[in-house]
Short mmCIF file of C-alpha atoms in Angstrom, two decimals:
data_model
loop_
_atom_site.label_atom_id
_atom_site.label_comp_id
_atom_site.label_asym_id
_atom_site.label_seq_id
_atom_site.Cartn_x
_atom_site.Cartn_y
_atom_site.Cartn_z
CA MET A 1 105.01 94.81 160.01
CA THR A 2 105.56 93.93 163.60
CA GLY A 3 107.95 91.47 165.14
CA LEU A 4 107.00 88.32 166.97
CA ASP A 5 106.52 88.32 170.72
CA ASP A 6 108.78 85.26 171.06
CA PRO A 7 111.63 85.12 168.52
CA ILE A 8 112.06 81.67 167.02
CA LEU A 9 115.83 81.90 166.59
CA PRO A 10 118.05 82.77 169.58
CA SER A 11 119.76 86.05 168.81
CA SER A 12 123.18 84.49 169.57
CA ILE A 13 122.68 82.00 166.70
CA ALA A 14 121.35 84.74 164.41
CA TRP A 15 124.37 86.93 165.10
CA GLY A 16 126.68 83.95 164.53
CA LEU A 17 125.07 83.27 161.12
CA LEU A 18 125.09 86.94 160.18
CA ILE A 19 128.77 87.32 161.03
CA ALA A 20 129.84 84.04 159.38
CA PHE A 21 128.02 84.72 156.10
CA SER A 22 129.00 88.37 156.08
CA ILE A 23 132.69 87.41 156.32
CA LEU A 24 132.24 84.77 153.62
CA TRP A 25 130.62 87.18 151.12
CA VAL A 26 133.09 90.00 151.78
CA VAL A 27 136.19 87.79 151.50
CA LEU A 28 134.83 86.09 148.39
CA GLY A 29 133.93 89.45 146.85
CA TRP A 30 137.39 90.82 147.48
CA TRP A 31 139.08 87.67 146.14
CA LEU A 32 136.98 87.54 142.97
CA GLY A 33 137.50 91.21 142.18
CA ARG A 34 141.18 91.48 143.11
CA HIS A 35 142.33 91.72 139.48
CA ASN A 36 139.82 94.40 138.41
CA LYS A 37 141.80 97.25 136.88
CA THR A 38 139.34 99.13 134.67
CA ALA A 39 135.73 100.25 134.73
CA GLU A 40 134.97 97.52 132.20
CA ASP A 41 136.43 94.81 134.50
CA HIS A 42 134.47 96.19 137.43
CA MET A 43 131.17 96.74 135.62
CA LEU A 44 131.10 93.79 133.20
CA ALA A 45 133.38 91.10 134.67
CA GLY A 46 135.50 90.88 131.51
CA ARG A 47 132.51 90.32 129.12
CA ASN A 48 133.05 86.54 128.95
CA VAL A 49 130.97 84.93 131.72
CA GLY A 50 130.25 81.23 131.07
CA LEU A 51 126.93 79.35 131.10
CA ALA A 52 127.04 77.97 134.68
CA LEU A 53 127.76 81.31 136.36
CA ALA A 54 125.47 83.15 133.92
CA THR A 55 122.50 80.87 134.60
CA ALA A 56 123.04 80.99 138.36
CA THR A 57 123.33 84.77 138.48
CA ALA A 58 120.14 85.18 136.42
CA MET A 59 118.30 82.90 138.84
CA ALA A 60 119.81 84.27 142.04
CA THR A 61 119.11 87.87 141.10
CA TRP A 62 115.51 87.05 140.23
CA VAL A 63 115.05 85.07 143.48
CA THR A 64 114.85 88.01 145.82
CA ALA A 65 113.67 88.36 149.37
CA ASN A 66 110.48 89.36 147.59
CA THR A 67 110.29 85.84 146.18
CA THR A 68 111.06 84.06 149.40
CA MET A 69 108.86 86.30 151.55
CA THR A 70 106.27 87.77 149.19
CA ALA A 71 105.44 84.45 147.48
CA PRO A 72 104.12 83.02 150.78
CA GLN A 73 102.39 86.34 151.48
CA LEU A 74 100.63 86.24 148.11
CA ALA A 75 99.68 82.58 148.58
CA LEU A 76 98.11 83.57 151.89
CA GLN A 77 96.24 86.53 150.38
CA LEU A 78 95.40 85.28 146.87
CA GLY A 79 95.63 81.50 147.27
CA VAL A 80 96.74 79.12 144.56
CA TRP A 81 96.72 81.84 141.90
CA GLY A 82 98.94 83.97 144.12
CA MET A 83 101.82 81.50 144.03
CA LEU A 84 101.20 80.45 140.41
CA GLY A 85 100.99 84.09 139.38
CA TYR A 86 104.27 84.84 141.07
CA SER A 87 105.93 81.93 139.30
CA LEU A 88 104.92 83.47 135.96
CA GLY A 89 107.58 86.04 136.75
CA ALA A 90 109.87 83.44 135.17
CA LEU A 91 108.50 84.44 131.77
CA GLY A 92 110.42 87.69 132.12
CA LEU A 93 113.71 85.77 132.13
CA ILE A 94 112.59 83.42 129.36
CA LEU A 95 111.38 86.21 127.08
CA PHE A 96 114.53 88.21 127.74
CA ALA A 97 116.66 85.36 126.29
CA PRO A 98 116.27 86.46 122.63
CA LEU A 99 116.60 90.10 123.66
CA ALA A 100 119.93 89.34 125.38
CA ARG A 101 121.23 87.84 122.15
CA ARG A 102 119.98 90.83 120.14
CA ILE A 103 121.49 93.32 122.61
CA ARG A 104 124.88 91.61 122.40
CA GLU A 105 124.71 91.58 118.58
CA LEU A 106 123.66 95.21 118.25
CA MET A 107 125.99 96.63 120.91
CA PRO A 108 128.93 94.29 121.54
CA ARG A 109 130.75 97.09 123.40
CA GLY A 110 127.72 98.53 125.25
CA PHE A 111 127.64 99.14 129.01
CA THR A 112 124.11 100.01 130.16
CA SER A 113 120.47 99.98 129.10
CA GLY A 114 120.71 103.78 129.16
CA ASP A 115 123.43 103.65 126.47
CA PHE A 116 121.01 101.82 124.20
CA ILE A 117 118.04 104.12 124.79
CA ARG A 118 120.17 107.24 124.24
CA LEU A 119 121.72 106.00 120.99
CA ARG A 120 118.47 104.49 119.72
CA PHE A 121 115.89 107.12 120.74
CA GLY A 122 117.79 110.31 121.61
CA THR A 123 118.21 112.49 124.69
CA PHE A 124 114.59 113.21 125.67
CA THR A 125 113.53 109.55 125.69
CA TRP A 126 116.79 108.61 127.44
CA ARG A 127 116.01 111.04 130.31
CA VAL A 128 112.45 109.75 130.68
CA PHE A 129 113.84 106.21 130.70
CA LEU A 130 116.39 107.10 133.38
CA VAL A 131 113.63 108.46 135.65
CA VAL A 132 111.56 105.28 135.19
CA SER A 133 114.56 103.02 135.65
CA LEU A 134 115.93 104.78 138.73
CA ILE A 135 112.53 104.94 140.48
CA TYR A 136 112.19 101.21 139.98
CA ALA A 137 115.76 100.42 141.03
CA PHE A 138 115.43 102.47 144.19
CA GLY A 139 112.05 100.92 145.05
CA TRP A 140 113.54 97.46 144.62
CA LEU A 141 116.60 98.30 146.73
CA VAL A 142 114.46 99.70 149.55
CA SER A 143 112.05 96.76 149.46
CA MET A 144 114.95 94.32 149.84
CA ALA A 145 116.59 96.27 152.63
CA MET A 146 113.20 96.33 154.39
CA ALA A 147 112.83 92.59 153.86
CA GLY A 148 116.21 92.04 155.50
CA GLY A 149 115.23 94.04 158.57
CA VAL A 150 111.82 92.37 158.82
CA LEU A 151 113.27 88.89 158.52
CA ILE A 152 115.91 89.35 161.19
CA ASN A 153 113.40 91.00 163.49
CA ALA A 154 110.82 88.26 162.91
CA LEU A 155 113.22 85.38 163.40
CA ALA A 156 115.68 86.56 166.00
CA GLY A 157 114.14 89.60 167.63
CA ILE A 158 117.08 91.75 166.52
CA ASP A 159 116.01 95.34 166.02
CA TYR A 160 114.68 95.96 162.49
CA ARG A 161 117.10 98.81 161.84
CA VAL A 162 120.15 96.91 163.10
CA GLY A 163 119.47 93.85 160.92
CA MET A 164 118.71 95.95 157.85
CA THR A 165 121.90 97.95 158.39
CA VAL A 166 124.08 94.84 158.66
CA ILE A 167 122.76 93.24 155.47
CA LEU A 168 122.97 96.44 153.46
CA THR A 169 126.50 97.20 154.69
CA VAL A 170 127.81 93.74 153.81
CA CYS A 171 126.39 93.96 150.28
CA VAL A 172 127.80 97.44 149.75
CA ILE A 173 131.27 96.33 150.91
CA TYR A 174 131.64 93.28 148.68
CA THR A 175 130.06 94.97 145.66
CA LEU A 176 132.49 97.84 146.19
CA LEU A 177 135.45 95.48 146.41
CA GLY A 178 134.70 93.10 143.56
CA GLY A 179 132.19 94.71 141.17
CA LEU A 180 130.18 92.43 138.87
CA ARG A 181 132.70 89.59 139.18
CA ALA A 182 132.06 89.46 142.94
CA VAL A 183 128.32 89.72 142.38
CA ILE A 184 128.23 86.84 139.88
CA GLY A 185 130.63 84.62 141.87
CA THR A 186 128.68 84.99 145.12
CA ASP A 187 125.40 84.59 143.21
CA PHE A 188 126.42 81.06 142.23
CA ILE A 189 126.83 79.93 145.84
CA GLN A 190 123.75 81.88 146.92
CA THR A 191 121.63 80.18 144.23
CA ILE A 192 122.60 76.73 145.48
CA ILE A 193 121.83 77.74 149.09
CA ILE A 194 118.47 79.36 148.26
CA ILE A 195 117.07 76.57 146.11
CA ALA A 196 118.32 73.71 148.27
CA GLY A 197 116.98 75.45 151.39
CA ALA A 198 113.56 76.21 149.89
CA ALA A 199 113.20 72.64 148.61
CA PHE A 200 114.23 71.25 152.02
CA ILE A 201 111.55 73.28 153.83
CA ALA A 202 108.91 72.33 151.24
CA TRP A 203 109.64 68.59 151.47
CA LEU A 204 109.50 68.66 155.28
CA THR A 205 106.24 70.68 155.24
CA ILE A 206 104.70 68.15 152.84
CA ASP A 207 105.90 65.31 155.05
CA LYS A 208 104.79 66.87 158.34
CA VAL A 209 101.44 68.41 157.39
CA GLY A 210 100.35 66.59 154.21
CA PHE A 211 98.20 67.78 151.31
CA GLU A 212 94.97 66.27 152.65
CA ALA A 213 95.21 68.25 155.89
CA ILE A 214 96.21 71.45 154.06
CA HIS A 215 93.35 71.13 151.58
CA PHE A 216 90.76 70.17 154.22
CA ASN A 217 91.60 73.07 156.54
CA LEU A 218 91.67 75.57 153.68
CA MET A 219 88.21 74.40 152.56
CA GLU A 220 86.96 74.91 156.11
CA GLU A 221 88.58 78.24 156.92
CA ARG A 222 89.77 79.99 153.72
CA PRO A 223 88.01 78.33 150.74
CA GLU A 224 88.61 81.36 148.50
CA LEU A 225 92.34 80.50 148.49
CA LEU A 226 91.57 77.30 146.59
CA SER A 227 89.25 78.97 144.12
CA LEU A 228 90.28 78.98 140.48
CA LEU A 229 87.89 81.86 139.83
CA PHE A 230 89.22 84.35 142.40
CA PRO A 231 88.90 87.58 140.31
CA ALA A 232 91.53 89.65 142.13
CA ALA A 233 93.94 86.71 141.95
CA ILE A 234 93.44 86.17 138.21
CA MET A 235 93.98 89.89 137.64
CA PHE A 236 97.11 89.60 139.76
CA LEU A 237 98.38 86.72 137.63
CA PHE A 238 98.39 88.80 134.43
CA ASN A 239 99.60 91.86 136.27
CA ASN A 240 102.53 89.93 137.69
CA LEU A 241 103.39 88.50 134.30
CA LEU A 242 103.66 92.00 132.82
CA PHE A 243 105.40 93.32 135.90
CA GLY A 244 108.08 90.64 135.67
CA VAL A 245 108.57 91.20 131.95
CA GLY A 246 108.78 94.97 132.46
CA GLU A 247 111.27 94.66 135.31
CA ILE A 248 113.64 92.50 133.33
CA PHE A 249 113.28 94.16 129.91
CA HIS A 250 114.16 97.65 131.10
CA SER A 251 116.43 97.15 134.11
CA ASN A 252 120.16 97.57 133.82
CA VAL A 253 120.55 94.58 136.15
CA TRP A 254 119.68 92.35 133.19
CA TRP A 255 121.22 94.48 130.45
CA SER A 256 124.59 94.61 132.20
CA ARG A 257 124.52 90.80 132.31
CA ALA A 258 123.64 90.63 128.61
CA PHE A 259 126.79 92.71 127.97
CA ALA A 260 128.85 90.65 130.46
CA PHE A 261 127.93 87.12 129.35
CA GLY A 262 130.16 85.46 126.75
CA ARG A 263 129.16 85.35 123.10
CA ASN A 264 126.24 82.91 122.59
CA VAL A 265 125.83 82.47 126.38
CA GLY A 266 123.13 85.10 127.07
CA PHE A 267 120.28 83.36 125.23
CA ARG A 268 120.90 79.95 126.83
CA ALA A 269 121.55 81.36 130.31
CA TYR A 270 118.33 83.41 130.45
CA LEU A 271 116.25 80.59 128.98
CA LEU A 272 117.61 77.95 131.37
CA GLY A 273 117.54 80.36 134.30
CA GLY A 274 113.86 81.15 133.62
CA LEU A 275 112.83 77.51 133.32
CA LEU A 276 114.61 76.61 136.55
CA TRP A 277 113.21 79.69 138.33
CA LEU A 278 109.58 78.84 137.44
CA PRO A 279 108.96 76.39 140.32
CA ILE A 280 110.66 78.45 143.05
CA PRO A 281 107.69 80.73 144.00
CA ILE A 282 105.48 77.64 144.17
CA VAL A 283 107.96 75.90 146.45
CA ALA A 284 108.41 78.99 148.62
CA GLY A 285 104.76 80.08 148.52
CA PHE A 286 102.99 76.79 149.09
CA ILE A 287 104.00 76.57 152.75
CA ALA A 288 101.74 79.56 153.51
CA LEU A 289 98.73 77.45 152.56
CA ALA A 290 99.57 75.24 155.56
CA THR A 291 98.79 78.02 158.08
CA PRO A 292 95.15 76.96 158.76
CA ALA A 293 96.22 73.31 159.18
CA LEU A 294 98.96 74.38 161.59
CA GLY A 295 96.70 76.80 163.46
CA ILE A 296 99.23 79.62 163.07
CA ASN A 297 98.13 83.15 163.83
CA VAL A 298 99.89 85.40 161.31
CA PRO A 299 100.42 88.90 162.74
CA ALA A 300 101.57 90.34 159.38
CA ALA A 301 101.16 88.72 155.97
CA ASP A 302 104.76 89.25 154.87
CA MET A 303 106.05 87.20 157.84
CA VAL A 304 104.10 84.07 156.99
CA GLY A 305 106.99 82.19 155.31
CA PRO A 306 109.43 82.35 158.23
CA LEU A 307 106.59 81.65 160.69
CA VAL A 308 105.47 78.45 158.97
CA ALA A 309 109.03 77.18 158.51
CA ALA A 310 109.82 77.74 162.17
CA GLU A 311 106.53 76.14 163.26
CA VAL A 312 107.09 73.04 161.13
CA LEU A 313 110.83 72.62 161.60
CA GLY A 314 111.56 74.37 164.88
CA LEU A 315 115.09 75.70 165.31
CA THR A 316 116.36 73.98 162.14
CA GLY A 317 113.60 75.65 160.10
CA ALA A 318 114.39 79.04 161.56
CA ILE A 319 118.09 78.59 160.75
CA VAL A 320 117.40 77.39 157.19
CA VAL A 321 114.98 80.25 156.47
CA PHE A 322 117.43 82.73 157.92
CA ILE A 323 120.26 81.50 155.68
CA VAL A 324 118.03 81.24 152.59
CA VAL A 325 116.61 84.74 152.91
CA PHE A 326 120.00 86.23 153.74
CA ALA A 327 121.37 84.62 150.55
CA ALA A 328 118.33 85.78 148.54
CA LEU A 329 118.68 89.32 149.85
CA ALA A 330 122.40 89.48 149.21
CA SER A 331 122.13 87.99 145.71
CA SER A 332 119.67 90.66 144.62
CA LEU A 333 120.94 93.62 146.62
CA ASP A 334 124.48 93.18 145.26
CA SER A 335 123.22 92.90 141.66
CA LEU A 336 121.06 95.96 141.99
CA LEU A 337 123.75 98.00 143.71
CA ALA A 338 126.24 97.09 140.96
CA ALA A 339 123.88 97.64 138.02
CA THR A 340 122.37 100.85 139.39
CA SER A 341 125.78 102.31 140.17
CA ASP A 342 126.82 101.47 136.58
CA LEU A 343 123.71 103.25 135.28
CA VAL A 344 124.30 106.30 137.45
CA THR A 345 128.00 106.35 136.54
CA ARG A 346 127.51 106.03 132.80
CA ASP A 347 124.24 107.88 132.29
CA ILE A 348 124.18 110.52 135.04
CA TYR A 349 127.85 111.16 135.91
CA ARG A 350 129.36 110.66 132.46
CA GLY A 351 126.18 111.42 130.51
CA HIS A 352 125.15 114.62 132.28
CA ILE A 353 127.84 115.85 134.67
CA ARG A 354 131.26 115.00 133.22
CA PRO A 355 131.02 113.92 129.55
CA GLN A 356 134.84 113.77 129.21
CA ALA A 357 135.25 111.38 132.17
CA SER A 358 138.02 108.87 131.46
CA GLU A 359 137.82 105.13 132.06
CA GLN A 360 139.66 105.59 135.39
CA ASN A 361 137.33 108.44 136.44
CA GLN A 362 134.38 106.16 135.84
CA PHE A 363 136.05 103.30 137.73
CA ARG A 364 136.40 105.54 140.79
CA ALA A 365 132.95 107.11 140.37
CA THR A 366 131.17 103.76 140.29
CA LYS A 367 132.65 102.90 143.71
CA VAL A 368 131.58 106.21 145.27
CA ILE A 369 128.10 105.77 143.79
CA VAL A 370 127.71 102.27 145.30
CA VAL A 371 128.32 103.78 148.74
CA LEU A 372 125.90 106.67 148.12
CA LEU A 373 123.21 104.29 146.89
CA GLY A 374 123.68 102.19 150.01
CA LEU A 375 123.27 105.29 152.20
CA LEU A 376 120.12 106.46 150.40
CA THR A 377 118.60 103.00 150.62
CA TRP A 378 119.41 102.84 154.34
CA LEU A 379 117.71 106.20 154.92
CA ALA A 380 114.51 105.22 153.08
CA ALA A 381 114.33 101.77 154.69
CA SER A 382 115.02 103.25 158.13
CA TYR A 383 112.12 105.64 157.94
CA ARG A 384 109.71 103.43 156.01
CA GLY A 385 106.79 104.21 158.32
CA SER A 386 107.09 107.93 157.56
CA LEU A 387 106.83 107.47 153.80
CA PRO A 388 103.19 107.21 152.72
CA ILE A 389 103.83 104.92 149.74
CA ILE A 390 105.88 102.36 151.63
CA GLY A 391 103.56 99.88 153.29
CA SER A 392 104.07 96.14 153.03
CA LEU A 393 106.75 94.61 150.81
CA ALA A 394 104.26 93.62 148.14
CA GLU A 395 102.66 97.07 148.06
CA LEU A 396 106.03 98.75 147.62
CA LEU A 397 107.08 96.28 144.96
CA TYR A 398 103.89 96.70 142.94
CA PHE A 399 103.94 100.47 143.27
CA THR A 400 106.83 100.37 140.81
CA GLY A 401 104.79 98.11 138.49
CA ALA A 402 103.33 100.96 136.47
CA PHE A 403 106.79 102.36 135.74
CA VAL A 404 108.42 99.11 134.65
CA ALA A 405 105.51 97.82 132.58
CA SER A 406 105.39 101.08 130.63
CA ALA A 407 109.00 100.45 129.54
CA ILE A 408 108.33 97.03 127.95
CA TRP A 409 107.18 98.26 124.53
CA PRO A 410 109.73 101.03 124.02
CA ILE A 411 112.48 98.45 124.69
CA VAL A 412 111.00 95.81 122.39
CA ALA A 413 110.27 98.33 119.65
CA GLY A 414 113.72 99.85 120.04
CA LEU A 415 115.41 96.49 119.60
CA TYR A 416 113.30 95.05 116.78
CA TRP A 417 111.23 97.76 115.13
CA ARG A 418 113.33 99.77 112.67
CA ARG A 419 110.72 102.52 112.30
CA ALA A 420 109.85 103.00 116.00
CA ASN A 421 109.13 106.65 116.81
CA PRO A 422 111.57 108.06 119.46
CA GLN A 423 109.09 110.65 120.81
CA GLY A 424 106.42 107.95 120.93
CA ALA A 425 108.78 105.82 123.05
CA ALA A 426 109.13 108.67 125.58
CA TRP A 427 105.39 109.38 125.73
CA SER A 428 104.51 105.71 126.00
CA MET A 429 106.60 105.60 129.21
CA ILE A 430 105.20 108.88 130.56
CA LEU A 431 101.53 108.09 129.89
CA GLY A 432 101.89 104.39 130.77
CA SER A 433 103.45 105.25 134.14
CA GLY A 434 100.98 108.04 134.89
CA ILE A 435 97.80 106.15 134.08
CA GLY A 436 99.20 102.94 135.60
CA LEU A 437 99.87 104.79 138.87
CA ALA A 438 96.36 106.26 138.84
CA SER A 439 94.97 102.73 138.54
CA TYR A 440 97.19 101.60 141.44
CA PHE A 441 95.47 104.10 143.72
CA LEU A 442 91.97 103.96 142.19
CA ILE A 443 91.62 100.20 141.62
CA GLY A 444 94.35 98.22 143.39
CA PHE A 445 98.05 97.26 143.40
CA TYR A 446 97.34 94.26 141.19
CA VAL A 447 96.38 96.27 138.08
CA ALA A 448 99.11 98.94 137.93
CA ALA A 449 101.41 96.98 135.60
CA LEU A 450 98.51 95.75 133.45
CA VAL A 451 97.22 99.27 132.79
CA GLY A 452 100.73 100.73 132.40
CA ALA A 453 101.65 98.15 129.74
CA ALA A 454 98.37 98.55 127.84
CA VAL A 455 98.62 102.35 127.65
CA SER A 456 102.29 102.18 126.70
CA LEU A 457 101.59 99.70 123.90
CA ALA A 458 98.80 101.87 122.49
CA VAL A 459 100.99 105.00 122.46
CA MET A 460 103.98 103.17 120.94
CA VAL A 461 101.97 101.59 118.13
CA LEU A 462 99.94 104.71 117.36
CA SER A 463 102.95 107.08 117.29
CA THR A 464 104.96 104.79 115.03
CA TRP A 465 102.01 104.19 112.72
CA LEU A 466 101.34 107.93 112.39
CA ALA A 467 104.99 109.08 112.24
CA PRO A 468 107.51 106.29 111.48
CA ARG A 469 111.23 107.14 111.93
CA PRO A 470 113.57 104.71 110.10
CA PHE A 471 116.76 103.82 112.00
CA ASP A 472 120.12 102.36 110.91
CA TRP A 473 120.97 99.49 113.34
CA ASP A 474 124.70 99.76 112.59
CA ARG A 475 124.72 103.17 114.26
CA LEU A 476 124.43 101.50 117.68
CA SER A 477 127.74 99.62 117.57
CA ARG A 478 129.46 102.40 115.61
CA ASP A 479 128.46 105.18 118.02
CA ALA A 480 129.14 103.06 121.13
CA ALA A 481 132.63 102.20 119.87
CA ALA A 482 133.37 105.84 119.03
CA GLU A 483 132.33 106.93 122.54
CA GLU A 484 134.55 104.26 124.07
CA VAL A 485 137.56 105.49 122.10
CA ARG A 486 136.91 109.06 123.30
CA SER A 487 136.85 108.06 126.99
CA ALA A 488 139.87 105.68 126.81
CA MET B 1 85.44 76.09 141.10
CA MET B 2 88.03 74.77 143.57
CA ILE B 3 91.37 73.13 142.92
CA SER B 4 91.39 69.54 144.17
CA SER B 5 93.81 68.16 146.71
CA THR B 6 95.34 65.92 144.01
CA ALA B 7 95.91 68.77 141.57
CA LEU B 8 97.46 70.91 144.30
CA SER B 9 99.76 68.09 145.35
CA VAL B 10 100.87 67.39 141.74
CA ILE B 11 101.76 71.05 141.15
CA VAL B 12 103.69 71.36 144.41
CA VAL B 13 105.50 68.01 144.20
CA VAL B 14 106.65 68.59 140.58
CA ALA B 15 107.85 72.10 141.48
CA THR B 16 109.71 70.84 144.53
CA LEU B 17 111.30 68.01 142.55
CA VAL B 18 112.61 70.45 139.91
CA ALA B 19 113.91 72.73 142.66
CA THR B 20 115.68 69.78 144.29
CA LEU B 21 117.46 68.83 141.06
CA THR B 22 118.45 72.39 140.12
CA PRO B 23 121.52 72.71 142.41
CA ILE B 24 122.86 69.43 141.00
CA LEU B 25 122.44 70.67 137.43
CA LEU B 26 124.16 73.97 138.22
CA LEU B 27 127.10 72.21 139.86
CA ALA B 28 127.42 69.90 136.82
CA LEU B 29 127.45 72.93 134.51
CA PHE B 30 130.04 74.62 136.71
CA ILE B 31 132.37 71.60 136.56
CA ARG B 32 131.90 71.39 132.78
CA ASP B 33 132.74 75.09 132.29
CA TRP B 34 135.70 74.80 134.65
CA LYS B 35 137.15 71.82 132.76
CA LYS B 36 136.67 73.64 129.44
CA GLY B 37 138.30 76.78 130.87
CA CYS B 38 135.25 78.96 130.16
CA LEU B 39 133.97 79.88 133.63
CA TRP B 40 134.67 83.59 133.00
#
């Protein structure tokens, strides 16, 4: 990832936008979270979020810098199937809709995905799940921080580390001040900005370049990008589908929202959010297909989106892309910081270090953990070149694919399958992740999730078939309520 | 087997149209929730 020789946005404008939006998010975060008094207020926004805010936060969180920057990258590398495959990530949100309803029914007073795994499957499986979940969360955090630095460097020539530091710091501050209420409130505005901006760039690209010119030039220079039988791309499509499902099913980002949304809101919010998210990678990714028609030389694949927008729209395009990606970064970084700090607070601090921690202890701990997470992310994103696994954004993102896909079946079985075997759930994650990772290195990034999910499914089904363990669903709400009383 | 220019344009135009209407739908939902007092 290298910067451009000639930045397309004057650094004075970039700094102006950075400062203006940073102040907006921080002030809004503080204002929205000013009445938070307990860990529950901070972590779950009062447990009664309505449909509009719920739908927007589901969409905004799922539209990451990876969507706005990796979708064009994948369109450039894998063609039509690249952008269509990425849009299938929406199925994760859509399929999570019934799970969100089930989660809320089974654990009306739950806090984290870790709470569920511990009460449903026991300590061993819970610890395996925490490893999987935290590796993924950290990989996602680092990939977004990297995207922030790359974007600012590509557009305005501001040093990668300076831009990344600014974005990360702003998100840490407003998440710290307002908790989930700040995250969800800012997500609403960020969703409007992201989608309106992406649609604006797409319409102007269509108008300026035209489909005939795009298609003709692709046929001349990169015909494989138009092929419907591009094997790696088709493999990627299924891999991405499973990756998206795995990310959403296991991650506390989505579970904490299931706990925070009002009664009967979760199902509708995830369903609507998924349907409205579906076209976004196509809108964001399609502009990369215009590079041959525009004669753009792309120095690094993950910079293609900003490059095309700036080429087509000049200064306006550079400004719009800058604002859109800043909003996309913030909307996901804040969600992940909040949800991961909740997971660490509840499942590591309270679960392993201080079991008797009171509600107020947890309230304070979650704030300290947000800052620590921000620092760790900054360190990893600062020294990305020194870490062998961290290459391009897409490579980093899909490295975590084996982990998340291996968690799909334990979650589904845990929620719906009364006789699911707890040890089987742990081993399905261990073997799914291990063999999925081996396939990442031996075959390619586009098969890690596919293999991880297949192995995990086989282990889950086989273990439960050989040694079923009946479970009483009422235990979940009963045990969660009893734990809450103890820590009050 | 290649995707035609027409098929590509239909996919992209429909996607962009939905994306254009989404902010309007979200704002309408926000106003509805606000009026009913169920934003949070």
